[in-house]
CSV table of C-alpha atoms and ligand atoms in Angstrom, one decimal:
chain,number,residue,atom,x,y,z
A,26,MET,CA,142.6,-101.6,37.3
A,27,ASN,CA,141.2,-100.7,34.0
A,28,ILE,CA,138.7,-97.8,34.2
A,29,LEU,CA,136.3,-99.8,32.1
A,30,GLU,CA,135.9,-102.3,35.0
A,31,ASN,CA,133.7,-99.7,36.8
A,32,ASP,CA,131.0,-100.6,34.3
A,33,VAL,CA,131.1,-104.3,35.0
A,34,GLU,CA,128.3,-105.7,37.2
A,35,ARG,CA,130.0,-108.9,37.9
A,36,ILE,CA,132.5,-111.4,36.3
A,37,LEU,CA,130.6,-114.3,34.7
A,38,ILE,CA,133.6,-116.3,33.5
A,39,SER,CA,137.0,-115.6,35.0
A,40,LYS,CA,140.3,-115.5,33.2
A,41,GLU,CA,141.2,-118.9,34.9
A,42,GLN,CA,137.8,-120.5,34.0
A,43,ILE,CA,138.3,-119.4,30.4
A,44,GLU,CA,141.8,-120.9,30.3
A,45,GLU,CA,140.4,-124.2,31.5
A,46,ILE,CA,137.6,-124.1,28.8
A,47,GLU,CA,140.2,-123.3,26.1
A,48,ASP,CA,142.4,-126.1,27.2
A,49,ARG,CA,139.6,-128.7,27.1
A,50,MET,CA,138.4,-127.5,23.7
A,51,ALA,CA,141.9,-127.3,22.2
A,52,ALA,CA,142.6,-130.9,23.4
A,53,GLN,CA,139.4,-132.2,21.8
A,54,ILE,CA,140.1,-130.2,18.5
A,55,SER,CA,143.7,-131.5,18.4
A,56,GLU,CA,142.3,-135.0,18.6
A,57,ASP,CA,139.5,-134.7,16.1
A,58,TYR,CA,141.6,-132.9,13.4
A,59,LYS,CA,144.8,-135.0,13.6
A,60,ASP,CA,144.1,-136.5,10.1
A,61,LYS,CA,142.7,-133.4,8.6
A,62,ASN,CA,144.0,-130.2,7.0
A,63,LEU,CA,142.9,-127.6,9.5
A,64,LEU,CA,142.1,-124.1,8.5
A,65,LEU,CA,141.2,-122.2,11.6
A,66,LEU,CA,138.9,-119.3,10.6
A,67,CYS,CA,138.5,-116.2,12.8
A,68,ILE,CA,135.4,-114.2,12.5
A,69,LEU,CA,136.3,-110.6,13.2
A,70,LYS,CA,136.2,-108.8,15.4
A,71,GLY,CA,134.8,-110.5,18.6
A,72,SER,CA,136.5,-113.8,18.2
A,73,VAL,CA,140.0,-112.5,17.9
A,74,VAL,CA,141.0,-113.0,21.6
A,75,PHE,CA,139.6,-116.5,21.9
A,76,PHE,CA,141.0,-117.4,18.4
A,77,SER,CA,144.5,-116.3,19.3
A,78,ASP,CA,144.5,-118.5,22.4
A,79,LEU,CA,143.0,-121.4,20.6
A,80,MET,CA,145.5,-121.4,17.8
A,81,ARG,CA,148.4,-121.6,20.3
A,82,LYS,CA,146.8,-124.3,22.2
A,83,ILE,CA,145.9,-126.7,19.4
A,84,THR,CA,148.8,-129.0,19.0
A,85,LEU,CA,148.5,-129.5,15.2
A,86,PRO,CA,149.8,-127.8,12.1
A,87,MET,CA,147.2,-125.5,10.7
A,88,GLN,CA,146.6,-122.5,8.5
A,89,ILE,CA,144.6,-119.4,9.8
A,90,ASP,CA,142.4,-117.0,7.9
A,91,PHE,CA,140.0,-114.2,8.6
A,92,MET,CA,136.5,-113.1,7.7
A,93,LYS,CA,134.4,-110.2,8.9
A,94,VAL,CA,130.6,-110.3,8.6
A,95,SER,CA,127.8,-108.2,10.0
A,96,SER,CA,124.0,-108.9,10.3
A,97,TYR,CA,121.7,-106.3,8.8
A,98,GLY,CA,119.5,-104.6,11.3
A,99,LYS,CA,121.4,-106.1,14.2
A,100,GLY,CA,120.1,-104.8,17.6
A,101,SER,CA,116.8,-103.8,16.1
A,102,GLN,CA,114.7,-106.0,13.8
A,103,SER,CA,116.9,-108.6,12.4
A,104,THR,CA,116.2,-109.6,8.8
A,105,GLY,CA,118.5,-112.5,9.1
A,106,ASN,CA,120.7,-111.3,6.2
A,107,VAL,CA,124.4,-111.6,6.8
A,108,ARG,CA,126.7,-109.2,5.0
A,109,ILE,CA,130.2,-110.2,4.1
A,110,LEU,CA,132.6,-107.4,4.9
A,111,LEU,CA,135.8,-109.3,4.4
A,112,ASP,CA,135.7,-112.4,2.3
A,113,LEU,CA,137.9,-115.5,2.1
A,114,HIS,CA,139.9,-115.7,-1.1
A,115,ARG,CA,141.7,-119.0,-1.6
A,116,GLU,CA,142.4,-121.5,-4.3
A,117,ASP,CA,142.3,-124.6,-2.2
A,118,PHE,CA,138.8,-124.7,-0.7
A,119,SER,CA,138.4,-128.4,-1.6
A,120,GLU,CA,141.5,-129.2,0.4
A,121,VAL,CA,140.7,-127.6,3.7
A,122,ASP,CA,138.8,-128.6,6.8
A,123,VAL,CA,137.5,-125.3,8.0
A,124,LEU,CA,136.9,-124.8,11.7
A,125,ILE,CA,135.0,-121.4,12.2
A,126,VAL,CA,135.9,-119.8,15.5
A,127,GLU,CA,133.3,-117.5,17.2
A,128,ASP,CA,133.2,-115.7,20.5
A,129,ILE,CA,129.4,-116.1,20.9
A,130,ILE,CA,126.4,-117.5,19.2
A,131,ASP,CA,123.2,-115.6,19.8
A,132,SER,CA,120.4,-115.8,17.1
A,133,GLY,CA,122.4,-118.4,15.2
A,134,ARG,CA,122.1,-116.4,11.9
A,135,THR,CA,125.8,-115.6,11.5
A,136,LEU,CA,127.0,-119.1,11.8
A,137,SER,CA,124.2,-120.9,10.0
A,138,THR,CA,124.7,-118.5,7.0
A,139,LEU,CA,128.5,-118.8,7.1
A,140,VAL,CA,128.5,-122.7,7.2
A,141,GLU,CA,126.2,-122.7,4.1
A,142,TYR,CA,128.4,-120.2,2.4
A,143,LEU,CA,131.6,-122.1,3.0
A,144,LYS,CA,130.1,-125.4,1.9
A,145,MET,CA,128.9,-123.7,-1.2
A,146,LYS,CA,132.5,-122.5,-1.8
A,147,GLY,CA,133.5,-126.3,-1.8
A,148,CYS,CA,135.4,-126.6,1.5
A,149,ARG,CA,136.1,-130.3,2.3
A,150,SER,CA,134.4,-129.9,5.7
A,151,VAL,CA,133.0,-127.0,7.7
A,152,LYS,CA,132.6,-127.1,11.6
A,153,THR,CA,132.0,-124.5,14.2
A,154,CYS,CA,133.5,-123.6,17.5
A,155,THR,CA,132.4,-121.0,20.0
A,156,LEU,CA,133.5,-119.8,23.4
A,157,LEU,CA,130.0,-118.8,24.5
A,158,ASP,CA,126.6,-120.1,23.5
A,159,LYS,CA,123.2,-118.4,24.3
A,160,PRO,CA,120.8,-121.0,23.1
A,161,SER,CA,117.9,-119.1,24.7
A,162,ARG,CA,118.3,-116.4,22.0
A,163,ARG,CA,118.2,-118.6,18.9
A,164,GLU,CA,116.0,-117.4,15.9
A,165,VAL,CA,117.3,-120.2,13.7
A,166,GLU,CA,118.2,-123.7,14.7
A,167,PHE,CA,121.9,-124.1,15.1
A,168,ILE,CA,124.1,-126.3,17.3
A,169,PRO,CA,127.8,-125.7,17.3
A,170,ASP,CA,130.3,-128.6,17.0
A,171,TYR,CA,132.3,-127.2,19.9
A,172,ALA,CA,130.9,-124.9,22.6
A,173,GLY,CA,132.9,-123.6,25.6
A,174,GLN,CA,130.2,-122.6,27.9
A,175,ILE,CA,126.4,-122.1,27.6
A,176,ILE,CA,125.4,-118.8,29.3
A,177,PRO,CA,122.2,-117.1,30.3
A,178,ASP,CA,120.6,-114.2,28.4
A,179,GLU,CA,122.8,-111.5,30.0
A,180,PHE,CA,124.6,-108.6,28.4
A,181,VAL,CA,128.1,-109.9,28.3
A,182,ILE,CA,131.2,-108.0,27.4
A,183,GLY,CA,135.1,-108.6,27.6
A,184,PHE,CA,137.4,-111.2,26.1
A,185,GLY,CA,136.6,-109.9,22.6
A,186,LEU,CA,133.0,-109.0,23.2
A,187,ASP,CA,132.0,-105.3,23.0
A,188,TYR,CA,129.3,-102.9,23.7
A,189,ALA,CA,129.6,-99.9,21.3
A,190,GLU,CA,133.1,-101.1,20.4
A,191,LYS,CA,134.3,-100.9,24.1
A,192,TYR,CA,135.3,-103.6,26.7
A,193,ARG,CA,136.9,-106.0,24.2
A,194,GLU,CA,140.2,-105.9,26.0
A,195,LEU,CA,138.9,-107.0,29.4
A,196,PRO,CA,140.6,-110.4,30.3
A,197,TYR,CA,137.3,-112.1,31.4
A,198,VAL,CA,133.7,-112.3,30.4
A,199,GLY,CA,131.7,-109.9,32.5
A,200,ILE,CA,128.1,-108.7,32.8
A,201,LEU,CA,127.6,-105.0,31.8
A,202,LYS,CA,125.9,-102.8,34.3
A,203,PRO,CA,122.4,-102.0,32.8
A,204,SER,CA,123.0,-98.3,33.7
A,205,VAL,CA,125.6,-98.3,30.9
A,206,TYR,CA,123.2,-99.2,28.0
A,207,THR,CA,120.0,-97.7,29.4
A,208,LYS,CA,121.5,-94.2,29.7
B,330,PRP,C1,128.7,-111.1,17.2
B,330,PRP,C2,129.5,-112.4,17.4
B,330,PRP,C3,129.0,-113.3,16.2
B,330,PRP,C4,127.6,-112.7,16.0
B,330,PRP,C5,126.6,-113.8,16.8
B,330,PRP,O1,129.4,-110.3,16.3
B,330,PRP,O2,130.9,-112.2,17.3
B,330,PRP,O3,129.7,-113.0,15.0
B,330,PRP,O4,127.5,-111.5,16.7
B,330,PRP,O5,125.3,-113.3,16.7
B,330,PRP,P1,124.2,-114.1,15.9
B,330,PRP,O6,124.2,-115.6,16.4
B,330,PRP,O7,122.9,-113.4,16.4
B,330,PRP,O8,124.4,-114.0,14.4
B,330,PRP,P2,129.1,-108.8,16.0
B,330,PRP,O9,128.1,-108.7,14.8
B,330,PRP,O10,128.6,-108.1,17.3
B,330,PRP,O11,130.4,-108.2,15.5
B,330,PRP,P3,131.8,-108.1,16.2
B,330,PRP,O12,132.4,-109.5,16.3
B,330,PRP,O13,132.7,-107.3,15.3
B,330,PRP,O14,131.7,-107.5,17.6
């Protein structure tokens, strides 16, 4: 057992449940994108685990690419500004159907900003896909095109999600013990 598991209050979504969610999402995406030119876009770092599963489960040719963004003032007062730390440099924006892959949507600011940004770049289409969605935390209106599971407002970690850069490697989505972040 990974020593980090001592900090987990309980498992919210098991490895097996995640696998089922991913299979369902990948089947739907494979159907919806069969006549398109899919560019699967990973938003680092949290989505990397879900992304790597999804790209192997979608049964279509695709390209992959990566961006890294961060919200100013995250965790304290959010200004709603999103800073691009790793940008997308391509010459074929008008030829690709971008599907942005996220691990979680919280305030909605990251994805609403990214969708606008990629449309402004001239992408042929821009849609969004998230493993987890926390609609109760929205600060801006945002509905993803594909959502794996709606979750309550709990402090979730694992399967790519971190607290202070830890727990990303846990193979399930767990709820962190409050004692860890109230220390
Ligand atoms: C998380 C997550 C999304 C964003 C969602 O990333 O991966 O990108 O927050 O929050 P929002 O809906 O309130 O904008 P984070 O900034 O924690 O970075 P990380 O992926 O590197 O952990």
